[in-house]
PDB file of C-alpha atoms in Angstrom:
ATOM      1  CA  LYS B   1      -2.080  10.465 -63.921  1.00  0.00           C
ATOM      2  CA  ALA B   2      -3.027  11.174 -60.319  1.00  0.00           C
ATOM      3  CA  GLY B   3      -4.780  14.463 -59.659  1.00  0.00           C
ATOM      4  CA  VAL B   4      -4.021  17.173 -57.152  1.00  0.00           C
ATOM      5  CA  THR B   5      -4.351  15.951 -53.594  1.00  0.00           C
ATOM      6  CA  GLN B   6      -4.880  18.028 -50.488  1.00  0.00           C
ATOM      7  CA  THR B   7      -4.636  16.992 -46.868  1.00  0.00           C
ATOM      8  CA  PRO B   8      -6.401  17.105 -44.563  1.00  0.00           C
ATOM      9  CA  ARG B   9      -9.834  17.445 -46.152  1.00  0.00           C
ATOM     10  CA  TYR B  10     -11.424  18.872 -43.022  1.00  0.00           C
ATOM     11  CA  LEU B  11      -9.961  20.716 -40.073  1.00  0.00           C
ATOM     12  CA  ILE B  12     -11.390  22.353 -36.972  1.00  0.00           C
ATOM     13  CA  LYS B  13      -9.268  24.787 -34.996  1.00  0.00           C
ATOM     14  CA  THR B  14      -9.819  27.448 -32.387  1.00  0.00           C
ATOM     15  CA  ARG B  15      -8.928  31.116 -32.543  1.00  0.00           C
ATOM     16  CA  GLY B  16      -5.272  31.831 -31.964  1.00  0.00           C
ATOM     17  CA  GLN B  17      -4.055  28.449 -33.100  1.00  0.00           C
ATOM     18  CA  GLN B  18      -2.036  27.842 -36.220  1.00  0.00           C
ATOM     19  CA  VAL B  19      -2.646  25.385 -39.032  1.00  0.00           C
ATOM     20  CA  THR B  20      -0.673  23.785 -41.867  1.00  0.00           C
ATOM     21  CA  LEU B  21      -2.314  22.545 -45.036  1.00  0.00           C
ATOM     22  CA  SER B  22      -0.636  20.343 -47.606  1.00  0.00           C
ATOM     23  CA  CYS B  23      -0.940  20.078 -51.378  1.00  0.00           C
ATOM     24  CA  SER B  24       0.604  17.543 -53.744  1.00  0.00           C
ATOM     25  CA  PRO B  25       0.453  18.705 -57.367  1.00  0.00           C
ATOM     26  CA  ILE B  26       0.123  16.616 -60.488  1.00  0.00           C
ATOM     27  CA  SER B  27       3.375  14.889 -61.319  1.00  0.00           C
ATOM     28  CA  GLY B  28       5.543  17.136 -63.461  1.00  0.00           C
ATOM     29  CA  HIS B  29       3.733  20.331 -62.521  1.00  0.00           C
ATOM     30  CA  ARG B  30       6.043  22.939 -61.042  1.00  0.00           C
ATOM     31  CA  SER B  31       3.566  25.669 -60.177  1.00  0.00           C
ATOM     32  CA  VAL B  32       1.278  25.516 -57.163  1.00  0.00           C
ATOM     33  CA  SER B  33      -1.191  28.266 -56.348  1.00  0.00           C
ATOM     34  CA  TRP B  34      -3.331  28.626 -53.253  1.00  0.00           C
ATOM     35  CA  TYR B  35      -6.789  30.154 -53.070  1.00  0.00           C
ATOM     36  CA  GLN B  36      -9.255  30.932 -50.315  1.00  0.00           C
ATOM     37  CA  GLN B  37     -12.914  30.400 -51.150  1.00  0.00           C
ATOM     38  CA  THR B  38     -15.614  32.030 -49.051  1.00  0.00           C
ATOM     39  CA  PRO B  39     -19.322  32.364 -49.922  1.00  0.00           C
ATOM     40  CA  GLY B  40     -19.289  36.096 -50.506  1.00  0.00           C
ATOM     41  CA  GLN B  41     -15.851  36.524 -52.054  1.00  0.00           C
ATOM     42  CA  GLY B  42     -15.428  33.625 -54.416  1.00  0.00           C
ATOM     43  CA  LEU B  43     -11.874  32.419 -54.941  1.00  0.00           C
ATOM     44  CA  GLN B  44      -9.237  34.810 -53.683  1.00  0.00           C
ATOM     45  CA  PHE B  45      -5.630  34.303 -54.719  1.00  0.00           C
ATOM     46  CA  LEU B  46      -3.215  33.781 -51.826  1.00  0.00           C
ATOM     47  CA  PHE B  47       0.124  33.031 -53.456  1.00  0.00           C
ATOM     48  CA  GLU B  48       1.883  30.996 -56.112  1.00  0.00           C
ATOM     49  CA  TYR B  49       5.030  28.926 -55.794  1.00  0.00           C
ATOM     50  CA  PHE B  50       7.204  27.882 -58.676  1.00  0.00           C
ATOM     51  CA  SER B  51      10.375  25.844 -58.301  1.00  0.00           C
ATOM     52  CA  GLU B  52      10.431  26.388 -54.525  1.00  0.00           C
ATOM     53  CA  THR B  53      10.130  30.177 -54.834  1.00  0.00           C
ATOM     54  CA  GLN B  54       7.156  32.366 -54.117  1.00  0.00           C
ATOM     55  CA  ARG B  55       6.527  34.013 -57.450  1.00  0.00           C
ATOM     56  CA  ASN B  56       3.338  35.935 -56.825  1.00  0.00           C
ATOM     57  CA  LYS B  57       1.382  36.983 -53.779  1.00  0.00           C
ATOM     58  CA  GLY B  58      -2.177  38.126 -53.266  1.00  0.00           C
ATOM     59  CA  ASN B  59      -3.497  40.672 -50.825  1.00  0.00           C
ATOM     60  CA  PHE B  60      -3.526  38.659 -47.605  1.00  0.00           C
ATOM     61  CA  PRO B  61      -1.886  39.454 -44.256  1.00  0.00           C
ATOM     62  CA  GLY B  62       1.467  38.018 -43.261  1.00  0.00           C
ATOM     63  CA  ARG B  63      -0.262  35.411 -41.087  1.00  0.00           C
ATOM     64  CA  PHE B  64      -0.687  33.486 -44.322  1.00  0.00           C
ATOM     65  CA  SER B  65       2.530  31.918 -45.553  1.00  0.00           C
ATOM     66  CA  GLY B  66       3.604  29.018 -47.648  1.00  0.00           C
ATOM     67  CA  ARG B  67       6.482  27.071 -49.032  1.00  0.00           C
ATOM     68  CA  GLN B  68       7.262  24.593 -51.749  1.00  0.00           C
ATOM     69  CA  PHE B  69       9.578  21.627 -51.575  1.00  0.00           C
ATOM     70  CA  SER B  70      11.917  20.254 -54.200  1.00  0.00           C
ATOM     71  CA  ASN B  71       9.319  17.639 -55.220  1.00  0.00           C
ATOM     72  CA  SER B  72       6.850  20.531 -55.863  1.00  0.00           C
ATOM     73  CA  ARG B  73       4.664  19.624 -52.903  1.00  0.00           C
ATOM     74  CA  SER B  74       3.495  22.738 -51.147  1.00  0.00           C
ATOM     75  CA  GLU B  75       2.348  23.667 -47.677  1.00  0.00           C
ATOM     76  CA  MET B  76       0.341  26.640 -46.536  1.00  0.00           C
ATOM     77  CA  ASN B  77       0.473  27.907 -42.972  1.00  0.00           C
ATOM     78  CA  VAL B  78      -1.919  30.227 -41.201  1.00  0.00           C
ATOM     79  CA  SER B  79      -0.864  31.528 -37.815  1.00  0.00           C
ATOM     80  CA  THR B  80      -2.974  33.147 -35.098  1.00  0.00           C
ATOM     81  CA  LEU B  81      -6.214  31.938 -36.607  1.00  0.00           C
ATOM     82  CA  GLU B  82      -9.223  34.251 -36.710  1.00  0.00           C
ATOM     83  CA  LEU B  83     -12.888  33.387 -37.132  1.00  0.00           C
ATOM     84  CA  GLY B  84     -12.798  34.973 -40.583  1.00  0.00           C
ATOM     85  CA  ASP B  85     -10.226  32.452 -41.739  1.00  0.00           C
ATOM     86  CA  SER B  86     -12.935  29.816 -41.899  1.00  0.00           C
ATOM     87  CA  ALA B  87     -13.052  28.904 -45.574  1.00  0.00           C
ATOM     88  CA  LEU B  88     -12.326  26.307 -48.201  1.00  0.00           C
ATOM     89  CA  TYR B  89      -8.653  26.423 -49.147  1.00  0.00           C
ATOM     90  CA  LEU B  90      -7.926  25.232 -52.647  1.00  0.00           C
ATOM     91  CA  CYS B  91      -4.634  24.541 -54.266  1.00  0.00           C
ATOM     92  CA  ALA B  92      -4.114  24.368 -57.999  1.00  0.00           C
ATOM     93  CA  SER B  93      -1.214  23.024 -59.990  1.00  0.00           C
ATOM     94  CA  SER B  94      -0.082  23.770 -63.502  1.00  0.00           C
ATOM     95  CA  LEU B  95       2.940  23.155 -65.632  1.00  0.00           C
ATOM     96  CA  HIS B  96       4.329  26.660 -65.608  1.00  0.00           C
ATOM     97  CA  GLY B  97       1.743  28.775 -63.793  1.00  0.00           C
ATOM     98  CA  ARG B  98       1.039  30.891 -66.819  1.00  0.00           C
ATOM     99  CA  ALA B  99      -2.340  31.145 -68.536  1.00  0.00           C
ATOM    100  CA  SER B 100      -0.768  30.491 -71.913  1.00  0.00           C
ATOM    101  CA  SER B 101       0.608  27.182 -70.750  1.00  0.00           C
ATOM    102  CA  GLY B 102      -2.769  25.767 -69.950  1.00  0.00           C
ATOM    103  CA  GLU B 103      -5.348  25.735 -67.259  1.00  0.00           C
ATOM    104  CA  GLN B 104      -4.836  25.036 -63.587  1.00  0.00           C
ATOM    105  CA  PHE B 105      -5.927  21.749 -62.047  1.00  0.00           C
ATOM    106  CA  PHE B 106      -7.536  22.100 -58.658  1.00  0.00           C
ATOM    107  CA  GLY B 107      -7.519  19.804 -55.684  1.00  0.00           C
ATOM    108  CA  PRO B 108     -10.710  19.081 -53.701  1.00  0.00           C
ATOM    109  CA  GLY B 109      -9.792  21.612 -51.040  1.00  0.00           C
ATOM    110  CA  THR B 110      -9.359  21.672 -47.276  1.00  0.00           C
ATOM    111  CA  ARG B 111     -12.363  22.900 -45.312  1.00  0.00           C
ATOM    112  CA  LEU B 112     -11.061  24.890 -42.346  1.00  0.00           C
ATOM    113  CA  THR B 113     -13.417  25.841 -39.540  1.00  0.00           C
ATOM    114  CA  VAL B 114     -12.205  28.220 -36.856  1.00  0.00           C
ATOM    115  CA  LEU B 115     -14.205  28.226 -33.619  1.00  0.00           C
TER     116      LEU B 115
ATOM    117  CA  ASP Z   1     -12.038  45.339 -54.823  1.00  0.00           C
ATOM    118  CA  GLN Z   2     -13.630  42.653 -56.992  1.00  0.00           C
ATOM    119  CA  GLN Z   3     -12.092  42.924 -60.462  1.00  0.00           C
ATOM    120  CA  VAL Z   4     -14.161  40.058 -61.839  1.00  0.00           C
ATOM    121  CA  LYS Z   5     -17.866  40.035 -61.077  1.00  0.00           C
ATOM    122  CA  GLN Z   6     -20.647  37.550 -61.558  1.00  0.00           C
ATOM    123  CA  ASN Z   7     -23.771  39.450 -60.621  1.00  0.00           C
ATOM    124  CA  SER Z   8     -26.177  36.526 -60.765  1.00  0.00           C
ATOM    125  CA  PRO Z   9     -25.640  34.192 -57.795  1.00  0.00           C
ATOM    126  CA  SER Z  10     -28.024  31.626 -59.236  1.00  0.00           C
ATOM    127  CA  LEU Z  11     -29.763  30.596 -62.447  1.00  0.00           C
ATOM    128  CA  SER Z  12     -32.425  27.972 -63.199  1.00  0.00           C
ATOM    129  CA  VAL Z  13     -32.999  26.614 -66.690  1.00  0.00           C
ATOM    130  CA  GLN Z  14     -35.163  23.878 -68.178  1.00  0.00           C
ATOM    131  CA  GLU Z  15     -33.380  20.878 -69.623  1.00  0.00           C
ATOM    132  CA  GLY Z  16     -32.764  21.305 -73.342  1.00  0.00           C
ATOM    133  CA  ARG Z  17     -32.869  25.106 -73.221  1.00  0.00           C
ATOM    134  CA  ILE Z  18     -29.956  27.517 -73.353  1.00  0.00           C
ATOM    135  CA  SER Z  19     -28.075  28.562 -70.204  1.00  0.00           C
ATOM    136  CA  ILE Z  20     -26.328  31.933 -70.324  1.00  0.00           C
ATOM    137  CA  LEU Z  21     -23.918  32.821 -67.552  1.00  0.00           C
ATOM    138  CA  ASN Z  22     -22.467  36.299 -67.420  1.00  0.00           C
ATOM    139  CA  CYS Z  23     -19.255  37.811 -66.126  1.00  0.00           C
ATOM    140  CA  ASP Z  24     -17.987  41.399 -66.034  1.00  0.00           C
ATOM    141  CA  TYR Z  25     -14.469  42.638 -65.400  1.00  0.00           C
ATOM    142  CA  THR Z  26     -12.903  45.987 -64.716  1.00  0.00           C
ATOM    143  CA  ASN Z  27      -9.253  45.599 -65.725  1.00  0.00           C
ATOM    144  CA  SER Z  28      -8.657  46.144 -69.433  1.00  0.00           C
ATOM    145  CA  MET Z  29      -5.218  44.524 -69.070  1.00  0.00           C
ATOM    146  CA  PHE Z  30      -6.736  41.058 -68.603  1.00  0.00           C
ATOM    147  CA  ASP Z  31      -5.738  39.070 -71.675  1.00  0.00           C
ATOM    148  CA  TYR Z  32      -7.040  35.570 -71.048  1.00  0.00           C
ATOM    149  CA  PHE Z  33     -10.331  34.359 -69.639  1.00  0.00           C
ATOM    150  CA  LEU Z  34     -11.501  30.983 -68.406  1.00  0.00           C
ATOM    151  CA  TRP Z  35     -14.612  29.298 -67.111  1.00  0.00           C
ATOM    152  CA  TYR Z  36     -14.536  26.637 -64.407  1.00  0.00           C
ATOM    153  CA  LYS Z  37     -17.257  24.327 -63.172  1.00  0.00           C
ATOM    154  CA  LYS Z  38     -17.440  23.195 -59.568  1.00  0.00           C
ATOM    155  CA  TYR Z  39     -19.453  20.376 -58.041  1.00  0.00           C
ATOM    156  CA  PRO Z  40     -19.931  20.168 -54.250  1.00  0.00           C
ATOM    157  CA  ALA Z  41     -16.988  18.642 -52.376  1.00  0.00           C
ATOM    158  CA  GLU Z  42     -14.781  18.873 -55.476  1.00  0.00           C
ATOM    159  CA  GLY Z  43     -12.315  21.437 -56.750  1.00  0.00           C
ATOM    160  CA  PRO Z  44     -13.167  23.552 -59.800  1.00  0.00           C
ATOM    161  CA  THR Z  45     -12.526  21.911 -63.159  1.00  0.00           C
ATOM    162  CA  PHE Z  46     -11.563  23.768 -66.294  1.00  0.00           C
ATOM    163  CA  LEU Z  47     -14.309  24.140 -68.875  1.00  0.00           C
ATOM    164  CA  ILE Z  48     -13.338  26.529 -71.648  1.00  0.00           C
ATOM    165  CA  SER Z  49     -11.092  29.529 -72.225  1.00  0.00           C
ATOM    166  CA  ILE Z  50     -10.727  32.468 -74.583  1.00  0.00           C
ATOM    167  CA  SER Z  51      -7.868  34.769 -75.447  1.00  0.00           C
ATOM    168  CA  SER Z  52      -8.468  38.512 -75.636  1.00  0.00           C
ATOM    169  CA  ILE Z  53      -7.603  38.466 -79.335  1.00  0.00           C
ATOM    170  CA  LYS Z  54     -10.753  36.438 -80.016  1.00  0.00           C
ATOM    171  CA  ASP Z  55     -14.413  37.186 -79.459  1.00  0.00           C
ATOM    172  CA  LYS Z  56     -15.749  33.640 -79.496  1.00  0.00           C
ATOM    173  CA  ASN Z  57     -14.582  30.151 -78.655  1.00  0.00           C
ATOM    174  CA  GLU Z  58     -16.654  27.020 -78.986  1.00  0.00           C
ATOM    175  CA  ASP Z  59     -16.239  23.540 -77.542  1.00  0.00           C
ATOM    176  CA  GLY Z  60     -19.146  21.194 -78.048  1.00  0.00           C
ATOM    177  CA  ARG Z  61     -22.161  22.459 -76.144  1.00  0.00           C
ATOM    178  CA  PHE Z  62     -20.128  25.280 -74.575  1.00  0.00           C
ATOM    179  CA  THR Z  63     -19.421  28.636 -76.191  1.00  0.00           C
ATOM    180  CA  VAL Z  64     -17.713  31.604 -74.590  1.00  0.00           C
ATOM    181  CA  PHE Z  65     -18.214  35.105 -75.971  1.00  0.00           C
ATOM    182  CA  LEU Z  66     -15.958  38.029 -75.171  1.00  0.00           C
ATOM    183  CA  ASN Z  67     -16.940  41.669 -75.607  1.00  0.00           C
ATOM    184  CA  LYS Z  68     -13.804  43.657 -74.814  1.00  0.00           C
ATOM    185  CA  SER Z  69     -15.367  47.071 -75.265  1.00  0.00           C
ATOM    186  CA  ALA Z  70     -18.015  46.209 -72.678  1.00  0.00           C
ATOM    187  CA  LYS Z  71     -15.554  44.220 -70.542  1.00  0.00           C
ATOM    188  CA  HIS Z  72     -18.038  41.395 -70.536  1.00  0.00           C
ATOM    189  CA  LEU Z  73     -17.901  37.687 -71.204  1.00  0.00           C
ATOM    190  CA  SER Z  74     -20.594  35.079 -71.250  1.00  0.00           C
ATOM    191  CA  LEU Z  75     -20.826  31.316 -71.293  1.00  0.00           C
ATOM    192  CA  HIS Z  76     -23.564  29.680 -73.341  1.00  0.00           C
ATOM    193  CA  ILE Z  77     -24.531  26.069 -72.753  1.00  0.00           C
ATOM    194  CA  VAL Z  78     -26.747  24.559 -75.422  1.00  0.00           C
ATOM    195  CA  PRO Z  79     -28.611  22.333 -74.821  1.00  0.00           C
ATOM    196  CA  SER Z  80     -28.505  22.367 -71.044  1.00  0.00           C
ATOM    197  CA  GLN Z  81     -28.450  19.008 -69.299  1.00  0.00           C
ATOM    198  CA  PRO Z  82     -29.142  18.087 -65.649  1.00  0.00           C
ATOM    199  CA  GLY Z  83     -25.470  17.115 -65.254  1.00  0.00           C
ATOM    200  CA  ASP Z  84     -24.569  20.738 -65.958  1.00  0.00           C
ATOM    201  CA  SER Z  85     -26.001  21.710 -62.563  1.00  0.00           C
ATOM    202  CA  ALA Z  86     -23.001  23.125 -60.703  1.00  0.00           C
ATOM    203  CA  VAL Z  87     -21.379  26.400 -59.685  1.00  0.00           C
ATOM    204  CA  TYR Z  88     -19.647  28.180 -62.551  1.00  0.00           C
ATOM    205  CA  PHE Z  89     -16.734  30.549 -61.999  1.00  0.00           C
ATOM    206  CA  CYS Z  90     -15.239  32.895 -64.538  1.00  0.00           C
ATOM    207  CA  ALA Z  91     -11.589  33.835 -64.159  1.00  0.00           C
ATOM    208  CA  ALA Z  92      -9.299  36.395 -65.776  1.00  0.00           C
ATOM    209  CA  TRP Z  93      -5.519  36.344 -66.138  1.00  0.00           C
ATOM    210  CA  SER Z  94      -3.665  39.545 -65.290  1.00  0.00           C
ATOM    211  CA  GLY Z  95      -0.190  38.463 -66.327  1.00  0.00           C
ATOM    212  CA  ASN Z  96       0.806  37.058 -62.972  1.00  0.00           C
ATOM    213  CA  GLN Z  97      -2.317  35.753 -61.297  1.00  0.00           C
ATOM    214  CA  PHE Z  98      -5.885  34.654 -61.903  1.00  0.00           C
ATOM    215  CA  TYR Z  99      -8.806  36.698 -60.622  1.00  0.00           C
ATOM    216  CA  PHE Z 100     -12.020  34.781 -60.028  1.00  0.00           C
ATOM    217  CA  GLY Z 101     -15.636  35.831 -59.871  1.00  0.00           C
ATOM    218  CA  THR Z 102     -17.909  34.846 -57.002  1.00  0.00           C
ATOM    219  CA  GLY Z 103     -19.652  32.130 -58.990  1.00  0.00           C
ATOM    220  CA  THR Z 104     -23.117  31.435 -60.401  1.00  0.00           C
ATOM    221  CA  SER Z 105     -25.012  28.358 -59.265  1.00  0.00           C
ATOM    222  CA  LEU Z 106     -26.737  26.790 -62.275  1.00  0.00           C
ATOM    223  CA  THR Z 107     -29.655  24.411 -61.795  1.00  0.00           C
ATOM    224  CA  VAL Z 108     -30.915  22.540 -64.836  1.00  0.00           C
ATOM    225  CA  ILE Z 109     -34.439  21.298 -64.230  1.00  0.00           C
ATOM    226  CA  PRO Z 110     -35.291  17.944 -65.880  1.00  0.00           C
TER     227      PRO Z 110
END
């Protein structure tokens, strides 16, 4: 079974630009969650999509948005980029998005650098 | 506000000895806890989990202990191997999302 894939793996943008990251979950998984990893903060939850609907949302500004398609692939968009958005963005897929249904499987991440 | 904390950013252990990684949490409503291991340039991979109704769960060389009264969990690796060198994250489930700690970088010295 193929794992979670994320594209692109690396991205360099400048302040004020916008960016779209993509995540393809494991086949059959309906839940996709997005996380931001920075050195001092660890993994911070951004949002979770399940069956094309945003089910949960973390404490991030509205510049961070996402969506999920009918094939469960998900995209995350960040508008008006700031220097502080430089981070590793991880997506994770799971069957149902609930702890009791099993662990999440993470992709390798997209390293975003904002200059 | 960090609801899950790993206060030791790094840990070095001799091969063959025990590695103990610690994690503290503040929310008593967390009911499920997990440990993940992360190698450079890879996403975290699931290691072991424990439900709040248990105080210990074992899987091979890995054991997780949960002390609910102290809001503390720990991961024991015995014996430690060089391949265990990685960053370890603890995570807690709140009912609708996972909260992660900041990670502990474990180095196992051959």
